[in-house]
PDB file of C-alpha atoms in Angstrom:
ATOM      1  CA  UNK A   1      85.797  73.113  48.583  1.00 47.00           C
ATOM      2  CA  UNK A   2      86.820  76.555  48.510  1.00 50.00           C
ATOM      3  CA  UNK A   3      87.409  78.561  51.924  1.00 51.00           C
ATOM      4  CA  UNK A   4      84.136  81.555  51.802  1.00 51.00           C
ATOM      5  CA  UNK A   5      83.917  84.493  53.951  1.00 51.00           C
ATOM      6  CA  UNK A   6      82.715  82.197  56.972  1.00 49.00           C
ATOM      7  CA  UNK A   7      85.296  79.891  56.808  1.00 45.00           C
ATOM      8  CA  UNK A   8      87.660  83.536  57.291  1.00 48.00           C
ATOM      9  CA  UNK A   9      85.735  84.555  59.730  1.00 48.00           C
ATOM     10  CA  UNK A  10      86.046  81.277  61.976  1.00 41.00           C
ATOM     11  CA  UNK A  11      90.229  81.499  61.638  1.00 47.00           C
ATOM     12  CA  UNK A  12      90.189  85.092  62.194  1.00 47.00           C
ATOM     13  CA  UNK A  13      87.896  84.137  65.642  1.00 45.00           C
ATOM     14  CA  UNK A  14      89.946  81.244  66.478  1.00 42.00           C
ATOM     15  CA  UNK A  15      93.238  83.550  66.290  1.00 42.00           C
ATOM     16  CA  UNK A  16      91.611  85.784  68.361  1.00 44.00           C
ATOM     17  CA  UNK A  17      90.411  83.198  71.134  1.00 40.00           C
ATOM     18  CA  UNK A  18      93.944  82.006  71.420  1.00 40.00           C
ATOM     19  CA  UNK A  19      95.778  85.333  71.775  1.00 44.00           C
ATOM     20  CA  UNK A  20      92.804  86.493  74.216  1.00 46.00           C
ATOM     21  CA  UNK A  21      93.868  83.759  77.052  1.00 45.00           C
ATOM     22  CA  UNK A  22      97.718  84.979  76.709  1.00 56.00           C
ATOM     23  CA  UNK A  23      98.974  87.186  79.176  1.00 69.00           C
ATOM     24  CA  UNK A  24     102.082  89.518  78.807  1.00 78.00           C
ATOM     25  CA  UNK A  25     104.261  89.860  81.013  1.00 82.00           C
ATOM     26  CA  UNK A  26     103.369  93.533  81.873  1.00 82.00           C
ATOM     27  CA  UNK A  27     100.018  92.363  82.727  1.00 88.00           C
ATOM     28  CA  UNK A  28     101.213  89.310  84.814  1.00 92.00           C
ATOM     29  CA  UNK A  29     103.309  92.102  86.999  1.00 92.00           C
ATOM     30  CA  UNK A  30     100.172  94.524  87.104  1.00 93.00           C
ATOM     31  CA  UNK A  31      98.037  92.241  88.434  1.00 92.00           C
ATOM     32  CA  UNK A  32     100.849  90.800  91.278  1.00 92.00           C
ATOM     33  CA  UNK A  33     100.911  94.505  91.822  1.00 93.00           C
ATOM     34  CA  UNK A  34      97.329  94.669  92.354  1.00 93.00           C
ATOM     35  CA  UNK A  35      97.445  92.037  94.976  1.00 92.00           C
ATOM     36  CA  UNK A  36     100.411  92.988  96.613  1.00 89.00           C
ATOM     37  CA  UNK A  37      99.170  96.660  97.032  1.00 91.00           C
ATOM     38  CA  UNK A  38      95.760  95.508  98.314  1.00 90.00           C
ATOM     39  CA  UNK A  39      97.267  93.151 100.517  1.00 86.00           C
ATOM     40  CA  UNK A  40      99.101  95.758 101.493  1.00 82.00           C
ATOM     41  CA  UNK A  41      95.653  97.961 102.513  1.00 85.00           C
ATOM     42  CA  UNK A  42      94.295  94.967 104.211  1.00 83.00           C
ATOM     43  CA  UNK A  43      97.885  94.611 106.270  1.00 77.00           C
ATOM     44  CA  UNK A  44      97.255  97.689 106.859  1.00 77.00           C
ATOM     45  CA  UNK A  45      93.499  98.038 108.716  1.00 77.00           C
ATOM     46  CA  UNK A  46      93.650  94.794 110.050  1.00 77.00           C
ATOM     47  CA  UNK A  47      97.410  94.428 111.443  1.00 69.00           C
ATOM     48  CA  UNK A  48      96.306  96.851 114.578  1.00 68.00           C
ATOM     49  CA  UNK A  49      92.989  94.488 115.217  1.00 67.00           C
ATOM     50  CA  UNK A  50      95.112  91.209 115.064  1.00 66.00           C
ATOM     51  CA  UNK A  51      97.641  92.265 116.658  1.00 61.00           C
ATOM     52  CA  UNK A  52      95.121  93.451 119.861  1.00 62.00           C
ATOM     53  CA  UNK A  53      93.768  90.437 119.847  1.00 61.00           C
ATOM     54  CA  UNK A  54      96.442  87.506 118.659  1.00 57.00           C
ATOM     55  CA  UNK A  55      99.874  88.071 120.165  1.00 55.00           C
ATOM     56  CA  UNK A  56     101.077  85.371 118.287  1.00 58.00           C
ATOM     57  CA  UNK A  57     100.760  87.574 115.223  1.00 60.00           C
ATOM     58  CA  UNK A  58     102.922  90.698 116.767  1.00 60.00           C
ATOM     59  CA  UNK A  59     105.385  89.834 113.909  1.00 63.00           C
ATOM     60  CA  UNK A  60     103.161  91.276 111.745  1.00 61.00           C
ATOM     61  CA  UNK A  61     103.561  95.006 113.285  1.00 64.00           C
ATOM     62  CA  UNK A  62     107.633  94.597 113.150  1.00 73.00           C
ATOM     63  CA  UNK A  63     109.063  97.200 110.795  1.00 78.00           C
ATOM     64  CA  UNK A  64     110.999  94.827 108.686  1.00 84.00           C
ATOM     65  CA  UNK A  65     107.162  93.272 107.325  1.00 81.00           C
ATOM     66  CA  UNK A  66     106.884  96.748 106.229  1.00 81.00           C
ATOM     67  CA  UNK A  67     110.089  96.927 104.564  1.00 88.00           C
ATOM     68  CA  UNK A  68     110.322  93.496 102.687  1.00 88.00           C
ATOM     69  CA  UNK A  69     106.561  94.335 101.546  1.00 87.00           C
ATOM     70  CA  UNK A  70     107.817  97.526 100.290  1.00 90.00           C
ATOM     71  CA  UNK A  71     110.786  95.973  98.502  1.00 93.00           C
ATOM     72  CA  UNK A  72     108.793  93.508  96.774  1.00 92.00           C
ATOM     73  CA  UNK A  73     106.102  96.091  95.673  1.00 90.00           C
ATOM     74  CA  UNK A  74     109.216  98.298  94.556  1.00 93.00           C
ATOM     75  CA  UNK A  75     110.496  95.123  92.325  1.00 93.00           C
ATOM     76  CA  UNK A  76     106.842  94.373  90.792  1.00 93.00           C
ATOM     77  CA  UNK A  77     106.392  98.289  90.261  1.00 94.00           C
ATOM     78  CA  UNK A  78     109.367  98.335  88.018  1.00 94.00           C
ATOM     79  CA  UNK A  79     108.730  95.068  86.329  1.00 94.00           C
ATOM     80  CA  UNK A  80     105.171  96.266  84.664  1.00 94.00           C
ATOM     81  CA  UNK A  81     105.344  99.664  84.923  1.00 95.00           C
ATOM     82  CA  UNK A  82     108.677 100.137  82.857  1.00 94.00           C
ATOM     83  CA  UNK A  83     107.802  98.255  80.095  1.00 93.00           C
ATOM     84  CA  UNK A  84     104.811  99.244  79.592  1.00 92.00           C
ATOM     85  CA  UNK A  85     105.776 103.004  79.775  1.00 94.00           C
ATOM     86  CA  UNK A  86     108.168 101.719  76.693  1.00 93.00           C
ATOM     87  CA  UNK A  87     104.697 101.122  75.089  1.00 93.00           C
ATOM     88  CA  UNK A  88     102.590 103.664  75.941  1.00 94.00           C
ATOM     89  CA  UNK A  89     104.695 106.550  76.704  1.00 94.00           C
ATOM     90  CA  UNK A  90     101.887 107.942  78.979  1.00 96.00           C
ATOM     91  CA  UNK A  91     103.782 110.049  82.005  1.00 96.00           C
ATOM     92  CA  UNK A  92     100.454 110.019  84.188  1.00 96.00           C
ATOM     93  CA  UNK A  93     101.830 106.135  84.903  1.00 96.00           C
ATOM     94  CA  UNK A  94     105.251 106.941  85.701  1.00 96.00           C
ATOM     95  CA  UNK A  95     104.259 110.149  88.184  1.00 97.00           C
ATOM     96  CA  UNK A  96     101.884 107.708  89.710  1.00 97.00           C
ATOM     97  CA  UNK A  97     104.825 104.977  90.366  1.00 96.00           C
ATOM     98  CA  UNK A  98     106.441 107.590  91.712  1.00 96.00           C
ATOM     99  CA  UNK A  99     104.393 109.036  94.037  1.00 97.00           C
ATOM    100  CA  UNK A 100     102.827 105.700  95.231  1.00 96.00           C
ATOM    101  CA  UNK A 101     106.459 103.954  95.678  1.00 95.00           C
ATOM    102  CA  UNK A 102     107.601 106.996  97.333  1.00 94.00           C
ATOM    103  CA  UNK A 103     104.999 106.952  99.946  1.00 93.00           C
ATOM    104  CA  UNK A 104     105.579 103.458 100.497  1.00 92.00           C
ATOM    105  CA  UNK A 105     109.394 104.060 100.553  1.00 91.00           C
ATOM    106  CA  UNK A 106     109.128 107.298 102.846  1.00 88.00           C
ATOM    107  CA  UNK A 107     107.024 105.254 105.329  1.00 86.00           C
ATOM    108  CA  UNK A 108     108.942 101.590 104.971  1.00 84.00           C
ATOM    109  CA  UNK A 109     112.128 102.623 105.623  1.00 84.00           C
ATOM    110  CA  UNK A 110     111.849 106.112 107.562  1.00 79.00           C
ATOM    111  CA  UNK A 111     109.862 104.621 110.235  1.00 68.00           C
ATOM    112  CA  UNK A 112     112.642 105.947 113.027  1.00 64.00           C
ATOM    113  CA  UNK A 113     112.855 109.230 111.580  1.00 66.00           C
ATOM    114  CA  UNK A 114     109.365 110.098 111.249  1.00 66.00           C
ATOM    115  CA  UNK A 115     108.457 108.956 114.256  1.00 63.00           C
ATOM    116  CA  UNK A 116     110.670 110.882 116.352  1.00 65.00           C
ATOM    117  CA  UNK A 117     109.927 114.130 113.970  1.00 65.00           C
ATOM    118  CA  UNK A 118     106.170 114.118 113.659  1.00 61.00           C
ATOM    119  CA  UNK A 119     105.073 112.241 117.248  1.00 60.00           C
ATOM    120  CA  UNK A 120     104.477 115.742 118.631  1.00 58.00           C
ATOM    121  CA  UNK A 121     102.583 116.970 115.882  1.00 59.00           C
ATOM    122  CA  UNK A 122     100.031 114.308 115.683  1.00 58.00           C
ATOM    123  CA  UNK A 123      99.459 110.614 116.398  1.00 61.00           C
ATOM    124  CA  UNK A 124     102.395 108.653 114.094  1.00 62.00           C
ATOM    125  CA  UNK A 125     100.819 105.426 113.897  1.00 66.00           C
ATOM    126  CA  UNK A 126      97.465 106.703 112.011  1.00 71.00           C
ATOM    127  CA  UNK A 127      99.241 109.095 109.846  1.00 76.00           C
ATOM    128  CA  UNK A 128     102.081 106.059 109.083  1.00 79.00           C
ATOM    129  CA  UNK A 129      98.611 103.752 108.414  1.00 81.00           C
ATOM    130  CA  UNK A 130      97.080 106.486 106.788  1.00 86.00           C
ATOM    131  CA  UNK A 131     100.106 107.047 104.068  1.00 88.00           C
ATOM    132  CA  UNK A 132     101.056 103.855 103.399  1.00 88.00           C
ATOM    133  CA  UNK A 133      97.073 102.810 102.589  1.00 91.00           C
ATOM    134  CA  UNK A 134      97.373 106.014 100.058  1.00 94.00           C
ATOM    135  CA  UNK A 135     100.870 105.338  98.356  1.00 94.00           C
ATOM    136  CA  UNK A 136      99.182 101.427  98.547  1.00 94.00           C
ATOM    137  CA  UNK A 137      95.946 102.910  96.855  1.00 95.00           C
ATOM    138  CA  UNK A 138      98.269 104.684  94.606  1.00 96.00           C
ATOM    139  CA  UNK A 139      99.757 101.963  93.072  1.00 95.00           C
ATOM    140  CA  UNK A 140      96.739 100.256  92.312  1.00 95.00           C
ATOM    141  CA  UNK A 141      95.382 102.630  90.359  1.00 96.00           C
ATOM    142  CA  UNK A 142      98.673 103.070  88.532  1.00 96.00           C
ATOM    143  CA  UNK A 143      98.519  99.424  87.661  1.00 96.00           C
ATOM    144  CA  UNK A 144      94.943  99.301  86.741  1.00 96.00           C
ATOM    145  CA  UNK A 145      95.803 102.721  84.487  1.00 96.00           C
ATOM    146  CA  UNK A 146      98.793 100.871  83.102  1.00 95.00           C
ATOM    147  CA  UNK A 147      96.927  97.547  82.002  1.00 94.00           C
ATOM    148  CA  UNK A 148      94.146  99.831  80.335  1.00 94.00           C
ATOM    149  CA  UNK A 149      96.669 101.806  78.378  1.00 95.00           C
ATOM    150  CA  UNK A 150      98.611  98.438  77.265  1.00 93.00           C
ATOM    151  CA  UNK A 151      95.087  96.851  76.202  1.00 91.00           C
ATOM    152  CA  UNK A 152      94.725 100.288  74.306  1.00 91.00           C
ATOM    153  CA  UNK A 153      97.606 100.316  72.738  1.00 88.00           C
ATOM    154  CA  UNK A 154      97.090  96.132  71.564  1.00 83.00           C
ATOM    155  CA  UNK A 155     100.493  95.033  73.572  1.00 70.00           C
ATOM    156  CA  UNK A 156      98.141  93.582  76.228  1.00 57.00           C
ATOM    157  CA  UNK A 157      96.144  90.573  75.086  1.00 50.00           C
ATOM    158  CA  UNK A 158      94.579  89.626  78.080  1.00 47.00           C
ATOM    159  CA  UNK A 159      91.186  90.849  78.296  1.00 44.00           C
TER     160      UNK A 159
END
């Protein structure tokens, strides 16, 4: 029996069903970016509440959460948003890496600093909450922006 148009057809569909469940590495560390970021907003709003309320969960406030949260974002940053730039060459993904890891850097690791500079201007804590939701938000976006432009650009097979 010969091999028709529909017999094509069902390999070329097959192919595709198989490359459509693999996931490339870029798009692994985009979406652990994703969740790390977001958990990062929820640590965020909710830290102050639990905190109130659960003493047990005071760790939680401690500067050095902030910084090994930042770290890890830094390292998962890097990890998709590099190679993917290799790809896609778009610079809107690298000024958002930037600006979201600098926030997050500015506010990990500056805590000291920033809080004796800017307590007289305004309350610390909110604006420290407050910029590390937005470099948090940031990064999201990047990595959403960064998956979309790999799927675009057929590196990305996940879909």
């Amino acid at each position: 029996m010969k091999p028709g148009p529909a017999s094509a057809q069902l390999d070329a569909d097959a192919s595709a069903s198989l490359h459509a469940h693999h996931a490339t590495p870029t798009a692994i560390w985009d979406r652990l970016g994703i969740i790390g970021s977001v958990a990062c907003i929820i640590h965020c709003a909710l830290t102050p509440a639990l905190v109130g309320s659960l003493a047990a969960l005071g760790f939680l406030a401690d500067e050095i959460v902030h910084q090994v949260l930042v770290v890890l974002l830094l390292g998962v940053a890097l990890l998709a948003f590099w190679p993917g730039f290799k790809v896609h060459r778009d610079l809107r993904i690298v000024v958002g890496a930037v600006a979201g890891v600098a926030i997050l850097m500015t506010t990990g690791f500056m805590h000291a600093f920033m809080h004796d500079v800017m307590h007289d201007l305004f309350h610390f804590e909110f604006a420290e909450t407050g910029l590390t939701m937005l470099g948090s938000g940031i990064l999201v976006g990047t990595h959403v922006a960064n998956q979309r432009l790999m799927r675009a650009e057929g590196a990305c097979c996940d879909h």
